PDB file of C-alpha atoms in Angstrom:
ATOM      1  CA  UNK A   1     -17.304   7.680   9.406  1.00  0.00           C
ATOM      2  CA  UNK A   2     -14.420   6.329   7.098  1.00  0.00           C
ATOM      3  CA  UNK A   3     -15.645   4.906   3.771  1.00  0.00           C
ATOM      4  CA  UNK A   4     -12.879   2.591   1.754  1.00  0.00           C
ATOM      5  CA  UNK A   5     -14.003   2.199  -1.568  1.00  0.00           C
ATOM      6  CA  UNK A   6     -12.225   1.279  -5.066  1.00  0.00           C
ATOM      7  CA  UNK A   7     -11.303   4.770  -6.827  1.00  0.00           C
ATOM      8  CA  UNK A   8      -9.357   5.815  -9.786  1.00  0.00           C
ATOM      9  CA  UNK A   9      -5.791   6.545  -8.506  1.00  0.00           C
ATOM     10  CA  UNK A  10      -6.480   9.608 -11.276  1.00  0.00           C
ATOM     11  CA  UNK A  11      -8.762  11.198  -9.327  1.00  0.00           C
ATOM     12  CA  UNK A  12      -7.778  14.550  -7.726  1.00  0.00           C
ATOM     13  CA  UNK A  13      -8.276  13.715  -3.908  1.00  0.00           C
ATOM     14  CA  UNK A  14      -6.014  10.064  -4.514  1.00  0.00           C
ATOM     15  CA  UNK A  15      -3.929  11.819  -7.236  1.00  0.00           C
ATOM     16  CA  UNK A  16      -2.878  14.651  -4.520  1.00  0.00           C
ATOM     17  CA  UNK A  17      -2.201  11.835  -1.579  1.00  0.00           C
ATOM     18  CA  UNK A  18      -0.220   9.823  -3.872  1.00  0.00           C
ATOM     19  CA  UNK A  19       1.891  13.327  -4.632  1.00  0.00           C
ATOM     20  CA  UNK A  20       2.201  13.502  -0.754  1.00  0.00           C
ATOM     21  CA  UNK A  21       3.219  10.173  -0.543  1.00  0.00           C
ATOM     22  CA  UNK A  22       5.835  10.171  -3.635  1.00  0.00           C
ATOM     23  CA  UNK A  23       7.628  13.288  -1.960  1.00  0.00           C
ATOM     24  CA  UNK A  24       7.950  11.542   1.147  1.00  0.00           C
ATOM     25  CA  UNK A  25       9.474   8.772  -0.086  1.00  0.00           C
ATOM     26  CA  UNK A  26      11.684  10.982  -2.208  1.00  0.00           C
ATOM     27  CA  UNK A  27      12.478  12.717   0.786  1.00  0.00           C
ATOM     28  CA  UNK A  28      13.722   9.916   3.130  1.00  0.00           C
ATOM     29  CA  UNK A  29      15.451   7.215   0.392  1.00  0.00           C
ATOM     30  CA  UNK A  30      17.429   7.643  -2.692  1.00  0.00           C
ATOM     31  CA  UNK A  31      15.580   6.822  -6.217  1.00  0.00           C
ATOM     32  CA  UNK A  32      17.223   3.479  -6.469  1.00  0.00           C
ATOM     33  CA  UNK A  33      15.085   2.040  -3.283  1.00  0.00           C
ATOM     34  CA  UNK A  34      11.840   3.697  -4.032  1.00  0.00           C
ATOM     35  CA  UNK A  35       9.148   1.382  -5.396  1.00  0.00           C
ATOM     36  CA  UNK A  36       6.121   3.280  -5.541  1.00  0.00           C
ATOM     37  CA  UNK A  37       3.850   2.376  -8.683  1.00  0.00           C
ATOM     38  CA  UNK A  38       2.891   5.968 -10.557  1.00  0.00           C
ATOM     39  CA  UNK A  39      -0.773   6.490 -10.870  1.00  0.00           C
ATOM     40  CA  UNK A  40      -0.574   4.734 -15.105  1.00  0.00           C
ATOM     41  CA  UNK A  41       0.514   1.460 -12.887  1.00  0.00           C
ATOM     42  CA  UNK A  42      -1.772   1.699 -10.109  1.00  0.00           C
ATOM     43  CA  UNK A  43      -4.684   1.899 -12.411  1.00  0.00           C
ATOM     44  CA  UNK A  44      -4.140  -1.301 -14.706  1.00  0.00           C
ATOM     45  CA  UNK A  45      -6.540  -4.365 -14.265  1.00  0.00           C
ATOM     46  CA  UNK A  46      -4.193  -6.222 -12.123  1.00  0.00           C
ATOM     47  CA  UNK A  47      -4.269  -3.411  -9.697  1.00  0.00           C
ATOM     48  CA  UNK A  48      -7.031  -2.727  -7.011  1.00  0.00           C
ATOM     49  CA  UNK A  49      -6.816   1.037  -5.654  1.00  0.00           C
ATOM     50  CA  UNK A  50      -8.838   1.780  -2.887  1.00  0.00           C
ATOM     51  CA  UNK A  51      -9.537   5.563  -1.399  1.00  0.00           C
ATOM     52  CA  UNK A  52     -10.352   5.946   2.010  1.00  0.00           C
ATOM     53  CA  UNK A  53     -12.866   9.512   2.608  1.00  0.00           C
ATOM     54  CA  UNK A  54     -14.587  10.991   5.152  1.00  0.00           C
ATOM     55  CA  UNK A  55     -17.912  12.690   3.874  1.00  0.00           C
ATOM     56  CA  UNK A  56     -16.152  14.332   0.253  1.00  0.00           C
ATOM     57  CA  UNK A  57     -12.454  14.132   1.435  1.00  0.00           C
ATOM     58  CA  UNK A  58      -9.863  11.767   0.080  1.00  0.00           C
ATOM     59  CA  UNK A  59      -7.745  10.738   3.328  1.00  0.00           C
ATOM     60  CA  UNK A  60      -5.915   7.629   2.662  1.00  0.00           C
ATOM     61  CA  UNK A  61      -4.853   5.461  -0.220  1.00  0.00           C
ATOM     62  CA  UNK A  62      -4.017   1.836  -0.877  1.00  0.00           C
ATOM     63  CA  UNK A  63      -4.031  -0.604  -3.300  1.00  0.00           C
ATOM     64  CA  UNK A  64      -3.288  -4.638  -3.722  1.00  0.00           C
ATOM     65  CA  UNK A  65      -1.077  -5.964  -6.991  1.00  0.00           C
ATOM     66  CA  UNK A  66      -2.032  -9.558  -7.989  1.00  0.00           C
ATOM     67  CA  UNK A  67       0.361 -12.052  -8.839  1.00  0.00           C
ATOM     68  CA  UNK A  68       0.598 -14.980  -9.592  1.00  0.00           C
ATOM     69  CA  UNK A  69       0.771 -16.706  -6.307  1.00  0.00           C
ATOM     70  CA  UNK A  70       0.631 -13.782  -4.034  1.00  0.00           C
ATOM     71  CA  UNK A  71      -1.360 -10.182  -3.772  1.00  0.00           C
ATOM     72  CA  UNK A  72       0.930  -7.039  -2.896  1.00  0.00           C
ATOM     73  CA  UNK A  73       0.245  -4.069  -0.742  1.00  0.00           C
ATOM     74  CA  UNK A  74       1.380  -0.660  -2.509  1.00  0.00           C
ATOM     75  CA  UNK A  75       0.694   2.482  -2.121  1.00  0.00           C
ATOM     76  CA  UNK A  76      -0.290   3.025   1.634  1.00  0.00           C
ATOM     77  CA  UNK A  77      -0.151   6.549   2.761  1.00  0.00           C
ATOM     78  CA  UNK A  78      -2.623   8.793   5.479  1.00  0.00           C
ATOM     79  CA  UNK A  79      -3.063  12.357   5.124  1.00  0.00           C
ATOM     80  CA  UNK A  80      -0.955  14.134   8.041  1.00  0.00           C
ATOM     81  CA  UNK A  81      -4.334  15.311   9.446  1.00  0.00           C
ATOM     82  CA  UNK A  82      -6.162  12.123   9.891  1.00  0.00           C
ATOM     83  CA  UNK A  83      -3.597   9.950  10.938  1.00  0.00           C
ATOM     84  CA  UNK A  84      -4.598   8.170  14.322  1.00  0.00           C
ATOM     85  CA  UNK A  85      -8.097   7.838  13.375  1.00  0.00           C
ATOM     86  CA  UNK A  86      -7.890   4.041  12.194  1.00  0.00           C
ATOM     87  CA  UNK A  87      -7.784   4.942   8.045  1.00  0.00           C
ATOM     88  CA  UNK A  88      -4.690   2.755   7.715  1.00  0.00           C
ATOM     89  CA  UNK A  89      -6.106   0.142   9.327  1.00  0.00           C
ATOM     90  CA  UNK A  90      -9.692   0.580   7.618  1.00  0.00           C
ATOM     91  CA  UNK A  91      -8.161   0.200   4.240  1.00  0.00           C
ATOM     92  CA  UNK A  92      -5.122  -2.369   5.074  1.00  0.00           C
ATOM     93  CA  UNK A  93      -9.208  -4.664   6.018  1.00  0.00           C
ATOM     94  CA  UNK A  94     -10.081  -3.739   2.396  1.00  0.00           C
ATOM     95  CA  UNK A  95      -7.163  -4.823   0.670  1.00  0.00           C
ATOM     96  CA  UNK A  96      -7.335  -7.981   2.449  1.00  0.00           C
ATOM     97  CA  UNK A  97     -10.598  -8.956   1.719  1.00  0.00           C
ATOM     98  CA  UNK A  98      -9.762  -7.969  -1.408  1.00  0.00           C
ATOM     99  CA  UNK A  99      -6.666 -10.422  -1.337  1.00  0.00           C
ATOM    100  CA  UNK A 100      -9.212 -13.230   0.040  1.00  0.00           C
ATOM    101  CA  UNK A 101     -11.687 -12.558  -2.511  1.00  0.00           C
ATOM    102  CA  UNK A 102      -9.175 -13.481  -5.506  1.00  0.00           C
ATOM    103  CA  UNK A 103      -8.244 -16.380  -3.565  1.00  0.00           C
ATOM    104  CA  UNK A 104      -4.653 -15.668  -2.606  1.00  0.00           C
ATOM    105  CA  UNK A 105      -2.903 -17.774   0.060  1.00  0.00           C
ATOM    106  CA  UNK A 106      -0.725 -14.912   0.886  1.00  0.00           C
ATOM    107  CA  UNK A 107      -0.379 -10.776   0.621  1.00  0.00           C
ATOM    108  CA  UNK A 108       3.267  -9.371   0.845  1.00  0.00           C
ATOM    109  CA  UNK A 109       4.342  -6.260   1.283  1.00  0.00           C
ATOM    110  CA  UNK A 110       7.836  -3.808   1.093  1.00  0.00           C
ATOM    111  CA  UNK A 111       7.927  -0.819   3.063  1.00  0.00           C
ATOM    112  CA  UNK A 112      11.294   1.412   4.178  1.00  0.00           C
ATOM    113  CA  UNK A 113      13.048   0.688   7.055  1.00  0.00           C
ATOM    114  CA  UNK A 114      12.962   4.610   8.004  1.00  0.00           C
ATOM    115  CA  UNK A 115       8.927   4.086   8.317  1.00  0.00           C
ATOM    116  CA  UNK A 116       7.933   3.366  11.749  1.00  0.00           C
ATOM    117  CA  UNK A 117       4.505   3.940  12.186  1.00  0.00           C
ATOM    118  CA  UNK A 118       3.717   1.520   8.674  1.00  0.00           C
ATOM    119  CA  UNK A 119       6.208  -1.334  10.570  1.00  0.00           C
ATOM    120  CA  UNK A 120       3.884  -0.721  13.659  1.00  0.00           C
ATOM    121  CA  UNK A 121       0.458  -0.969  11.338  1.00  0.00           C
ATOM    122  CA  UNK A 122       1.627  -4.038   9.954  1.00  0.00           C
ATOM    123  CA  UNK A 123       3.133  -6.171  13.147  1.00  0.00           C
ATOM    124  CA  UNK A 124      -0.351  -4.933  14.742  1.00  0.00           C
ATOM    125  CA  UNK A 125      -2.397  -6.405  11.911  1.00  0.00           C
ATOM    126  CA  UNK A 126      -0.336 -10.071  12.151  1.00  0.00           C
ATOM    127  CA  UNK A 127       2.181  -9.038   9.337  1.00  0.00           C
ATOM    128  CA  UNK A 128       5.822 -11.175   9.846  1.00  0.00           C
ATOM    129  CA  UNK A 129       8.897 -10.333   8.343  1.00  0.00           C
ATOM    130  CA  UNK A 130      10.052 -12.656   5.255  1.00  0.00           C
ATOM    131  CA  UNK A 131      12.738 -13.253   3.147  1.00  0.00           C
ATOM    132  CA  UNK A 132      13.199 -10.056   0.096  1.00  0.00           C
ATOM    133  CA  UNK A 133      10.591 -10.902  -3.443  1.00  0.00           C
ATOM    134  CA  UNK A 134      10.242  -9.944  -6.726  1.00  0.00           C
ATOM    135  CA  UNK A 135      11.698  -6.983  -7.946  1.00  0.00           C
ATOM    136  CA  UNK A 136      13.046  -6.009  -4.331  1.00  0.00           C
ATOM    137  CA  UNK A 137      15.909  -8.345  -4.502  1.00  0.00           C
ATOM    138  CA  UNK A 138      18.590  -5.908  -4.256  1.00  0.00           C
ATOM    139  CA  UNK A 139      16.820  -3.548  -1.993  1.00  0.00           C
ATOM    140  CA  UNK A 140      18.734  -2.237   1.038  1.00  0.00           C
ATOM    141  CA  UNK A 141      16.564  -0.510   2.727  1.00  0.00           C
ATOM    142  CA  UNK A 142      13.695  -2.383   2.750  1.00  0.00           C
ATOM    143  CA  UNK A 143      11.449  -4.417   5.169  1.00  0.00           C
ATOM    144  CA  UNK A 144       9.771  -7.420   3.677  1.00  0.00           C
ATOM    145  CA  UNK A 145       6.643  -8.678   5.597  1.00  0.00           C
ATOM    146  CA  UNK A 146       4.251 -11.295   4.613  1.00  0.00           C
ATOM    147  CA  UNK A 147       0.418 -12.581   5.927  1.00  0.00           C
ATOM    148  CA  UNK A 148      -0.989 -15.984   4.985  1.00  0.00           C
ATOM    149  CA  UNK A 149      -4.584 -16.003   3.874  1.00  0.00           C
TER     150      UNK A 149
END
């Protein structure tokens, strides 16, 4: 059974995803088109980080950014060995309810164009592309999707 719960992104199961996750995105774009939030941003008050586990084991992380107008997905990543198994989608539920419970008309989201199976997550779960926000104005290797509330 997967659990999604809020976490601390300091703790050592999330802390060694979000390594996993950094590396990868290290690996596939250059520094001036990744966005990841370290694990000082992801745990400020206007931050939400969510662990997904199974039994003791830290599988999956994500987390929604409040603005003013708008909540923002960041953060997403699997472990290699439990992709497939509906984590993503378990914890893309949380960070929407999440989103709804703060009253936000809207979540956004940038992910890398190299990242298929995220695109796929997000077109499955009603996601649309939009127009580039916030910092990401420049960005050229970025996907911008959006989700109404």
């Amino acid at each position: 059974m997967i659990i999604v719960e809020r976490n601390s992104p300091h703790h050592p199961g999330a802390t060694a995803l979000l390594e996993q996750s950094h590396a990868l995105m290290r690996s596939l774009f250059p520094p001036e088109e990744n966005f990841f939030l370290n694990f000082d941003e992801l745990a400020v008050p206007e931050v939400h980080f969510f662990t997904a586990r199974e039994g003791e084991s830290i599988i999956g992380t994500g987390a929604l950014k409040i603005f003013d107008d708008y909540g923002e997905i960041k953060s997403m990543f699997v472990a290699e060995e439990a992709r497939g198994k509906g984590v993503a989608d378990a914890i893309l539920r949380q960070i929407e309810d999440q989103a709804r419970e703060e009253q936000l008309p809207v979540i956004r989201l940038e992910t890398g164009d190299a990242l298929v199976a995220a695109l796929k997550l997000y077109v499955r779960n009603g996601y649309k592309t939009c127009e580039a926000f916030g910092q990401y104005m420049d960005a050229t290797r970025s996907v911008f999707m959006e989700k109404p509330l």
